[in-house]
Coordinates of C-alpha atoms and ligand atoms in Angstrom, one line a residue:
M1 CA 12.2 -91.4 3.8
A2 CA 8.5 -90.7 5.0
S3 CA 5.8 -92.1 3.2
P4 CA 3.8 -89.8 1.0
G5 CA 0.4 -88.0 2.0
S6 CA -2.4 -87.0 -0.5
A7 CA -1.8 -83.3 -1.0
D8 CA -0.5 -81.9 -3.9
L9 CA 0.1 -78.4 -2.3
V10 CA 1.0 -77.7 1.2
I11 CA 1.2 -74.3 3.1
V12 CA 2.8 -74.1 6.3
A13 CA 2.5 -71.0 8.0
N14 CA 2.5 -70.1 11.9
R15 CA -0.9 -68.9 12.0
L16 CA -4.1 -71.0 10.5
P17 CA -5.9 -68.4 8.0
V18 CA -8.8 -68.7 10.5
D19 CA -9.2 -67.8 14.0
R20 CA -11.4 -69.2 16.6
V21 CA -15.0 -67.4 17.2
T22 CA -18.1 -68.2 19.8
D23 CA -20.7 -68.8 17.4
S24 CA -24.1 -66.9 18.9
D25 CA -25.1 -70.3 20.2
G26 CA -21.9 -70.4 22.4
T27 CA -20.7 -73.1 20.3
P28 CA -16.7 -72.9 19.2
G29 CA -16.4 -71.9 15.6
W30 CA -13.9 -70.1 12.8
R31 CA -13.9 -67.0 11.1
T32 CA -11.5 -66.1 8.0
S33 CA -8.8 -64.0 9.4
P34 CA -8.5 -60.2 8.2
G35 CA -4.6 -60.9 7.0
G36 CA -4.1 -60.8 3.4
L37 CA -2.4 -64.3 3.0
V38 CA -5.3 -66.6 2.6
T39 CA -6.9 -64.3 -0.3
A40 CA -3.6 -64.4 -2.0
I41 CA -3.0 -68.6 -1.4
E42 CA -7.0 -69.4 -1.5
P43 CA -7.4 -69.9 -5.1
V44 CA -3.8 -71.6 -5.8
M45 CA -5.2 -74.3 -2.8
R46 CA -8.5 -74.7 -4.6
A47 CA -6.9 -75.6 -8.0
N48 CA -4.2 -78.1 -6.2
D49 CA -6.2 -79.4 -3.6
G50 CA -4.1 -77.8 -1.3
T51 CA -3.7 -78.1 2.5
W52 CA -2.9 -75.4 5.3
I53 CA -0.9 -76.1 8.6
G54 CA -1.1 -73.7 11.0
W55 CA -1.4 -72.7 14.6
P56 CA -5.1 -71.2 15.1
G57 CA -4.1 -69.1 17.9
G58 CA -4.5 -70.2 21.9
T59 CA -4.0 -73.6 23.7
E60 CA -6.3 -75.6 22.7
Q61 CA -4.8 -78.9 22.2
D62 CA -7.2 -81.8 20.4
L63 CA -8.1 -80.3 17.2
Q64 CA -9.0 -82.4 14.4
P65 CA -8.1 -81.4 10.6
F66 CA -11.5 -79.7 9.4
E67 CA -12.6 -77.9 6.3
F68 CA -13.4 -74.6 6.0
D69 CA -14.8 -73.1 3.3
G70 CA -13.3 -75.6 1.0
L71 CA -10.3 -75.6 2.4
D72 CA -8.4 -78.0 4.1
L73 CA -6.9 -77.1 7.3
V74 CA -4.4 -78.8 10.0
P75 CA -4.2 -76.9 13.3
M76 CA -1.1 -77.7 15.5
A77 CA -1.6 -77.3 18.6
M78 CA 1.0 -74.8 21.1
S79 CA 1.6 -75.5 25.0
D80 CA 1.7 -72.5 27.1
E81 CA 5.4 -73.2 27.4
E82 CA 5.8 -73.2 23.4
I83 CA 3.3 -69.6 23.3
E84 CA 6.0 -68.3 25.5
N85 CA 9.4 -69.9 24.6
F86 CA 8.9 -70.2 20.2
Y87 CA 6.2 -67.3 19.9
E88 CA 6.5 -64.5 22.5
G89 CA 10.6 -65.5 22.9
F90 CA 12.4 -66.5 19.9
S91 CA 10.2 -65.5 17.4
N92 CA 9.0 -62.7 18.9
A93 CA 11.4 -61.4 21.3
T94 CA 14.9 -62.2 19.1
L95 CA 14.2 -62.4 16.0
W96 CA 11.3 -60.0 15.3
P97 CA 13.3 -57.3 16.8
L98 CA 16.6 -58.4 15.1
Y99 CA 15.2 -58.5 11.6
H100 CA 13.8 -55.2 12.2
D101 CA 16.8 -53.2 12.2
V102 CA 17.1 -53.7 16.2
V103 CA 14.7 -51.3 16.9
A104 CA 14.3 -52.7 20.2
K105 CA 17.1 -55.2 21.8
P106 CA 16.7 -58.4 20.8
A107 CA 17.2 -60.9 23.6
F108 CA 18.8 -64.4 23.2
H109 CA 17.9 -67.0 25.3
R110 CA 19.1 -70.7 24.9
E111 CA 15.5 -72.4 26.2
W112 CA 13.7 -70.3 23.8
W113 CA 16.0 -71.8 20.7
D114 CA 15.7 -74.9 22.0
C115 CA 11.6 -74.7 21.5
Y116 CA 11.9 -72.8 18.5
V117 CA 13.8 -76.0 17.2
S118 CA 11.5 -78.5 18.3
V119 CA 8.1 -76.5 17.1
N120 CA 9.7 -75.8 14.1
R121 CA 10.7 -79.8 14.0
R122 CA 7.1 -80.7 14.4
F123 CA 5.6 -78.3 11.8
A124 CA 8.0 -80.0 9.5
E125 CA 6.9 -83.8 10.2
K126 CA 3.4 -82.9 9.9
A127 CA 4.2 -81.3 6.3
A128 CA 6.3 -84.6 5.5
E129 CA 3.0 -86.8 6.4
L130 CA 1.0 -84.6 4.4
A131 CA 2.8 -83.8 1.5
S132 CA 1.7 -86.2 -1.6
E133 CA 5.0 -87.6 -4.0
G134 CA 6.7 -84.6 -5.7
A135 CA 4.4 -81.7 -4.1
T136 CA 4.8 -78.3 -4.0
V137 CA 5.5 -76.7 0.0
W138 CA 5.2 -73.4 0.6
V139 CA 6.6 -72.1 4.0
H140 CA 5.9 -68.8 5.5
D141 CA 7.8 -66.5 7.7
Y142 CA 10.7 -65.8 10.2
Q143 CA 8.2 -68.3 12.8
L144 CA 9.4 -71.2 10.7
Q145 CA 12.9 -70.9 9.1
L146 CA 13.9 -74.4 10.1
V147 CA 11.0 -76.1 8.6
P148 CA 12.9 -76.3 4.6
Q149 CA 16.1 -78.4 5.7
M150 CA 14.0 -80.6 8.2
L151 CA 11.6 -80.9 6.0
R152 CA 13.7 -82.1 2.9
D153 CA 15.6 -84.4 5.2
L154 CA 12.5 -86.2 5.9
R155 CA 11.3 -85.8 2.2
P156 CA 14.2 -85.2 -0.7
D157 CA 11.2 -86.0 -3.0
L158 CA 9.6 -82.2 -2.8
R159 CA 9.6 -79.2 -4.2
I160 CA 10.5 -76.5 -1.3
G161 CA 9.4 -72.6 -1.2
F162 CA 10.0 -70.4 1.5
Y163 CA 9.0 -66.8 1.5
L164 CA 10.1 -64.5 4.6
H165 CA 7.4 -61.9 5.2
I166 CA 9.5 -59.2 6.9
P167 CA 12.8 -58.0 6.1
F168 CA 16.2 -60.0 6.0
P169 CA 18.9 -57.8 8.1
P170 CA 22.3 -56.9 7.1
A171 CA 24.9 -59.2 7.8
E172 CA 26.4 -57.1 10.2
L173 CA 23.2 -57.3 12.2
F174 CA 22.0 -61.3 11.5
Q175 CA 25.7 -62.1 12.8
Q176 CA 24.7 -60.8 16.4
L177 CA 22.3 -64.5 16.5
P178 CA 24.4 -67.1 18.3
W179 CA 22.4 -69.9 16.1
R180 CA 23.0 -67.7 12.6
R181 CA 24.3 -70.5 10.6
Q182 CA 21.6 -73.0 11.8
I183 CA 19.3 -70.5 10.5
L184 CA 21.0 -70.1 7.2
E185 CA 21.2 -74.0 6.8
G186 CA 17.6 -74.6 7.2
L187 CA 16.3 -72.0 4.8
L188 CA 19.0 -73.6 2.4
G189 CA 16.5 -76.8 2.6
A190 CA 14.4 -74.6 0.1
D191 CA 14.8 -74.4 -3.5
L192 CA 13.3 -71.0 -4.2
V193 CA 13.7 -68.5 -0.6
G194 CA 11.9 -65.5 -1.2
F195 CA 12.0 -61.8 -0.2
Q196 CA 10.4 -58.4 0.0
L197 CA 12.9 -57.1 -1.7
P198 CA 16.3 -57.5 -3.8
G199 CA 18.3 -56.2 -0.7
G200 CA 17.3 -58.8 1.7
A201 CA 18.0 -61.8 -1.0
Q202 CA 21.3 -59.8 -1.5
N203 CA 21.8 -59.8 2.7
F204 CA 21.2 -63.8 2.3
V205 CA 23.4 -64.3 -0.6
R206 CA 26.3 -62.9 0.8
L207 CA 25.7 -64.1 4.7
V208 CA 25.8 -67.8 3.1
R209 CA 28.8 -67.2 1.3
Q210 CA 30.5 -66.1 4.4
R211 CA 29.0 -67.9 6.8
V212 CA 28.2 -71.5 5.3
G213 CA 31.2 -71.3 3.0
H214 CA 28.9 -72.1 -0.3
K215 CA 29.6 -70.8 -3.8
T216 CA 27.4 -68.4 -4.8
H217 CA 26.5 -66.5 -8.1
R218 CA 24.6 -63.8 -8.2
D219 CA 21.2 -65.0 -6.8
L220 CA 22.3 -68.3 -6.8
V221 CA 23.7 -71.1 -4.1
Y222 CA 25.7 -74.0 -5.4
L223 CA 25.2 -76.3 -2.5
S224 CA 27.8 -79.4 -2.0
D225 CA 25.8 -82.3 -3.0
G226 CA 24.8 -80.7 -6.7
R227 CA 21.7 -79.0 -5.4
T228 CA 20.9 -75.4 -6.2
V229 CA 19.0 -72.6 -4.2
R230 CA 17.8 -69.7 -5.8
A231 CA 16.9 -66.1 -3.7
G232 CA 15.1 -63.4 -5.4
A233 CA 12.4 -60.6 -4.3
F234 CA 8.9 -61.2 -4.6
P235 CA 7.1 -57.8 -3.1
I236 CA 3.8 -58.8 -1.5
S237 CA 0.9 -57.0 -2.6
I238 CA -3.3 -57.1 -1.6
D239 CA -6.4 -58.1 -3.3
A240 CA -6.4 -54.5 -5.1
A241 CA -10.2 -55.0 -7.0
G242 CA -11.4 -56.8 -3.8
F243 CA -10.5 -53.6 -1.7
E244 CA -11.8 -51.4 -4.3
E245 CA -14.9 -53.1 -4.6
L246 CA -15.7 -52.9 -1.1
A247 CA -14.4 -49.0 -1.2
R248 CA -17.4 -48.6 -3.7
S249 CA -19.8 -50.0 -2.0
E250 CA -23.3 -48.2 -0.5
A251 CA -22.7 -49.7 2.8
V252 CA -19.2 -48.5 3.0
E253 CA -19.7 -45.3 1.3
K254 CA -22.2 -44.9 4.2
R255 CA -20.3 -45.5 7.3
A256 CA -17.7 -43.2 5.5
A257 CA -19.8 -40.6 5.8
E258 CA -20.8 -41.6 9.2
I259 CA -17.4 -41.7 10.4
R260 CA -16.8 -38.0 9.0
E261 CA -19.6 -37.0 10.8
A262 CA -19.2 -38.5 13.8
L263 CA -15.4 -36.9 14.1
G264 CA -17.7 -33.4 13.8
N265 CA -16.8 -33.3 9.7
P266 CA -13.5 -31.7 9.7
R267 CA -11.9 -30.4 7.0
T268 CA -8.6 -32.8 6.9
I269 CA -9.0 -36.1 8.6
F270 CA -5.1 -38.0 9.6
L271 CA -5.1 -41.8 9.6
G272 CA -2.8 -44.0 10.9
I273 CA -3.9 -47.8 11.1
D274 CA -1.2 -50.2 12.6
R275 CA -0.3 -53.1 14.6
L276 CA 0.1 -51.9 18.0
D277 CA 4.4 -52.3 17.2
Y278 CA 7.1 -50.6 18.1
T279 CA 8.6 -51.2 14.3
K280 CA 5.5 -49.1 13.2
G281 CA 7.1 -45.6 14.6
I282 CA 3.4 -44.3 15.8
Y283 CA 5.0 -42.7 18.9
A284 CA 7.2 -40.2 16.3
R285 CA 4.3 -39.9 13.8
L286 CA 2.1 -38.2 17.0
R287 CA 4.5 -36.4 18.1
A288 CA 5.3 -34.8 15.0
Y289 CA 1.8 -34.0 14.4
S290 CA 0.8 -32.8 17.7
E291 CA 4.1 -30.3 17.3
L292 CA 1.7 -29.0 14.0
V293 CA -0.7 -28.3 16.1
M294 CA 1.4 -26.9 19.0
D295 CA 3.3 -24.6 16.5
G296 CA -0.4 -23.0 15.3
H297 CA 0.1 -24.7 11.4
I298 CA -3.1 -27.3 11.7
D299 CA -5.8 -26.3 14.6
V300 CA -7.8 -28.9 16.1
E301 CA -10.9 -27.1 14.2
D302 CA -10.0 -28.1 10.8
A303 CA -8.7 -31.5 11.6
V304 CA -7.8 -34.6 13.4
F305 CA -5.9 -37.2 13.4
V306 CA -7.3 -40.9 13.6
Q307 CA -5.2 -43.3 14.8
V308 CA -6.3 -47.3 15.0
A309 CA -3.4 -49.6 16.8
T310 CA -4.6 -53.2 16.8
P311 CA -3.6 -54.9 20.1
S312 CA -1.0 -57.3 19.0
R313 CA 1.4 -59.5 21.1
E314 CA -0.1 -58.4 24.6
R315 CA 2.0 -60.9 26.5
V316 CA 5.4 -59.3 25.0
Q317 CA 7.3 -56.7 27.5
Q318 CA 8.3 -54.1 25.2
Y319 CA 4.8 -54.3 23.7
R320 CA 3.5 -53.4 26.8
I321 CA 5.4 -50.8 27.4
L322 CA 4.6 -49.3 23.9
R323 CA 1.2 -49.4 25.0
D324 CA 1.6 -47.7 27.8
D325 CA 3.8 -45.0 26.3
I326 CA 0.8 -44.4 23.7
D327 CA -1.7 -44.1 25.8
R328 CA 0.2 -41.9 27.7
L329 CA 1.4 -39.5 25.0
V330 CA -2.0 -39.6 23.5
G331 CA -3.3 -38.5 26.8
H332 CA -1.2 -35.5 27.0
I333 CA -1.6 -34.1 23.5
N334 CA -5.3 -34.6 23.8
G335 CA -4.8 -32.8 27.6
D336 CA -2.7 -29.9 26.0
L337 CA -4.2 -29.5 22.7
G338 CA -8.1 -30.6 22.5
K339 CA -11.0 -28.6 22.5
I340 CA -14.4 -29.5 23.5
G341 CA -15.6 -32.3 21.3
R342 CA -12.2 -31.6 19.6
P343 CA -9.5 -33.9 20.2
A344 CA -6.3 -33.6 18.3
I345 CA -6.1 -37.2 18.2
S346 CA -9.0 -39.9 18.1
Y347 CA -7.2 -43.1 19.5
M348 CA -8.7 -46.6 19.2
H349 CA -6.9 -49.7 20.5
S350 CA -8.8 -52.5 19.0
S351 CA -9.2 -54.5 15.6
Y352 CA -11.6 -53.7 12.8
P353 CA -13.2 -56.1 9.8
R354 CA -12.3 -55.2 6.6
E355 CA -15.5 -53.1 5.9
E356 CA -14.5 -50.7 8.3
M357 CA -11.1 -51.0 7.4
A358 CA -12.5 -49.6 4.0
A359 CA -14.5 -47.0 5.1
L360 CA -11.8 -45.6 7.4
Y361 CA -9.6 -45.3 4.2
R362 CA -12.7 -43.9 2.3
A363 CA -13.1 -41.0 4.9
A364 CA -9.2 -40.1 5.3
D365 CA -7.5 -37.7 3.4
I366 CA -3.9 -38.3 4.7
M367 CA -2.8 -41.5 5.2
V368 CA 0.5 -41.8 7.8
V369 CA 2.3 -44.6 7.3
T370 CA 5.7 -44.1 9.5
P371 CA 7.5 -47.2 10.1
F372 CA 11.2 -47.5 11.2
R373 CA 11.3 -50.9 9.3
D374 CA 8.6 -52.6 7.6
G375 CA 8.7 -55.6 4.9
M376 CA 5.9 -54.1 2.8
N377 CA 3.4 -52.5 4.8
L378 CA 0.3 -53.3 3.4
V379 CA -1.5 -50.7 4.8
A380 CA -0.6 -48.3 2.5
K381 CA -1.3 -50.7 -0.7
E382 CA -5.1 -50.8 1.1
Y383 CA -5.5 -46.9 1.4
V384 CA -4.6 -46.6 -2.2
A385 CA -6.3 -49.3 -3.6
C386 CA -9.6 -47.8 -1.8
R387 CA -9.0 -44.1 -3.6
F388 CA -10.6 -44.9 -6.7
E389 CA -11.6 -41.3 -7.2
S390 CA -7.4 -40.9 -7.4
D391 CA -7.6 -38.3 -4.4
G392 CA -6.0 -38.5 -0.4
A393 CA -2.5 -38.2 0.0
L394 CA 0.0 -40.8 1.3
V395 CA 2.8 -39.8 4.1
L396 CA 5.4 -43.1 4.3
S397 CA 8.0 -44.2 5.6
E398 CA 11.3 -44.6 3.1
F399 CA 12.0 -47.8 5.4
A400 CA 8.7 -49.3 4.3
G401 CA 9.4 -52.4 1.7
A402 CA 6.1 -50.4 -0.2
A403 CA 8.2 -47.2 -0.5
D404 CA 10.0 -49.0 -3.4
E405 CA 6.6 -49.3 -5.2
L406 CA 4.8 -46.2 -4.0
R407 CA 7.3 -43.4 -5.2
Q408 CA 4.7 -41.0 -5.6
A409 CA 3.9 -40.9 -1.9
W410 CA 5.4 -38.0 0.2
L411 CA 8.5 -40.6 1.9
V412 CA 9.7 -39.5 4.8
N413 CA 12.4 -40.4 7.3
P414 CA 10.7 -41.4 10.4
Y415 CA 13.7 -40.6 12.7
D416 CA 13.7 -37.1 11.5
I417 CA 11.0 -35.4 13.1
N418 CA 11.1 -31.9 11.4
G419 CA 11.2 -33.8 8.0
M420 CA 7.8 -35.6 8.9
K421 CA 6.6 -32.2 9.9
S422 CA 7.5 -30.7 6.6
A423 CA 5.6 -33.9 4.7
L424 CA 2.5 -34.0 6.7
L425 CA 2.4 -29.8 6.3
E426 CA 2.6 -30.2 2.8
A427 CA 0.3 -33.3 2.2
Y428 CA -1.7 -30.9 3.8
G429 CA -1.7 -28.3 1.9
A430 CA -1.7 -30.0 -1.9
N431 CA -4.0 -29.2 -4.4
G432 CA -5.8 -31.8 -6.1
R433 CA -3.9 -31.6 -9.3
E434 CA -1.3 -32.8 -7.3
L435 CA -3.2 -35.2 -5.3
T436 CA -4.5 -36.4 -8.1
R437 CA -1.0 -36.7 -10.2
R438 CA 0.6 -38.8 -7.5
M439 CA -2.2 -41.2 -6.4
K440 CA -3.1 -42.1 -10.1
A441 CA 0.6 -43.6 -10.5
M442 CA 0.5 -45.4 -7.2
R443 CA -2.9 -46.8 -7.9
K444 CA -1.4 -48.2 -11.6
Q445 CA 1.4 -49.7 -9.7
V446 CA -1.2 -51.5 -6.8
I447 CA -3.7 -52.4 -9.6
Q448 CA -1.4 -54.3 -11.8
H449 CA 0.8 -55.9 -9.3
D450 CA -1.9 -57.3 -6.9
V451 CA -1.5 -60.4 -4.4
A452 CA -2.7 -63.0 -7.1
A453 CA -0.1 -61.9 -9.2
W454 CA 2.8 -62.1 -6.5
A455 CA 1.6 -66.0 -5.5
D456 CA 1.8 -67.0 -9.3
S457 CA 5.1 -65.2 -9.3
F458 CA 6.3 -67.0 -6.6
L459 CA 4.8 -70.4 -7.9
E460 CA 6.4 -70.2 -11.2
E461 CA 9.5 -69.3 -10.1
L462 CA 9.5 -72.2 -8.1
A463 CA 8.5 -74.6 -10.3
A464 CA 11.4 -73.3 -13.0
V465 CA 14.0 -74.1 -10.3
R466 CA 14.0 -77.6 -10.5
P467 CA 11.8 -78.1 -13.8
S468 CA 12.3 -82.0 -14.1
H469 CA 11.3 -82.4 -10.4
G470 CA 8.1 -83.0 -8.9
K471 CA 4.3 -82.3 -9.8
T472 CA 3.6 -79.0 -11.6
V473 CA 1.2 -76.5 -9.2
R474 CA -1.6 -75.7 -11.7
P475 CA -2.2 -71.8 -11.7
A476 CA -5.4 -70.4 -9.7
K477 CA -8.5 -70.2 -11.6
R478 CA -9.4 -66.5 -11.2
P479 CA -12.3 -64.9 -11.3
Ligands
G6P1 C1 3.4 -59.6 10.7 C2 3.9 -60.9 10.5 C3 3.0 -62.4 10.7 C4 2.1 -62.4 11.4 C5 1.7 -61.2 11.5 C6 0.9 -61.0 12.9 O1 2.6 -59.7 9.3 O2 5.0 -61.0 8.9 O3 3.9 -63.5 10.5 O4 1.3 -63.6 11.8 O5 2.5 -60.5 11.6 O6 1.4 -60.9 14.2 P1 1.1 -62.4 14.8 O7 2.3 -62.2 16.1 O8 -0.3 -62.1 15.6 O9 0.8 -63.5 14.3

């Protein structure tokens, strides 16, 4: 067994919660990433002397552990070859499409797999080195599914949790993976394996029974060494109060008015905000909207569709193809349907800070979220959190995890263009009372089930799985 370190709580994720930036004087610095995971975990990290292990992006090699805003961060370097084979290859061209309903065809390459194994081992070894005796280690997402078992082999004293942020596929799809058994065994190193939805947990337990041959009962897996692993659903959320506070701020209100003004004060603003990813259904959504304009149901003098696409995984071929497809589609639509100063679609390929996102949410009348498959989709929840006047409409794909909670959205099947057109039109024509009724119910859900509740419930459950084992993780001190 490796000798223990001093951290009572270790977070292991592919990314650190900070991004590299260059300060005004040219020296390299760090900035908190816009993602929500850090907001969720930061309070528990602080309460438990936590350490976060992750890749800071890029290929810098000689990075040392550092403190940022009171958090202990341990950067893991990645070589060019690892970025290509582990990150772009196995993580994002094998697992990502396979776990998202094979929306794109997954590629299977043995050298990508070998690299996935070796990077996972490096993360596991680092966690083993830093965790104190009986500490809690929380491993995140599809890039690191082998870490739980590798870590358990090195440090059987640890309490290990794993959380998958993306969907876990049905057995019929997972079965394609040549390394399916190794992945399942990797995950079974954890005491608790968390998923977004109950369906993911059920898929996992069924696969473990069929493919690895362990006894299972409901959400429990009984291993031959006497250990029990629990699988459960923990739908992730957002810092709802933080978003609402931002949305209520004067600066954001002013910026929202500026955005509306810059768009020519249209009666209705439709909005899409997504990472530029083929799972998000951006193409189908823009087509549906453009047909409504073409059919004469929507006039470009009255309405505009604002689409923000955040650059993502730009060296992976399928992402490049998608970018070209969307560029071409937007060009066609605006060329055919736009008027001077009145494009049908206002398209931005860039990423914005939280404040600008909040202003966009405040400015938008109809939020359109239409992924073909999505673990949760936090944009849908962020929109709801920002609509403190209980107005605005949400059009949401049934295939986003968020649809399980946001039942009062206009739910759509993103493969059904006519169905999407009807839902967009209904939302467009809905009266104030209808909008308020729906938004109020959705706000209640998002406010009550925020990201702090998510982190607490996962960690509490993890402690409960093996109560007599390991140190207790102190709950976060929240304001
Ligand atoms: C999804 C995944 C995360 C990932 C994020 C951004 O939300 O669940 O694990 O970090 O996308 O993708 P990237 O490839 O830039 O890390």
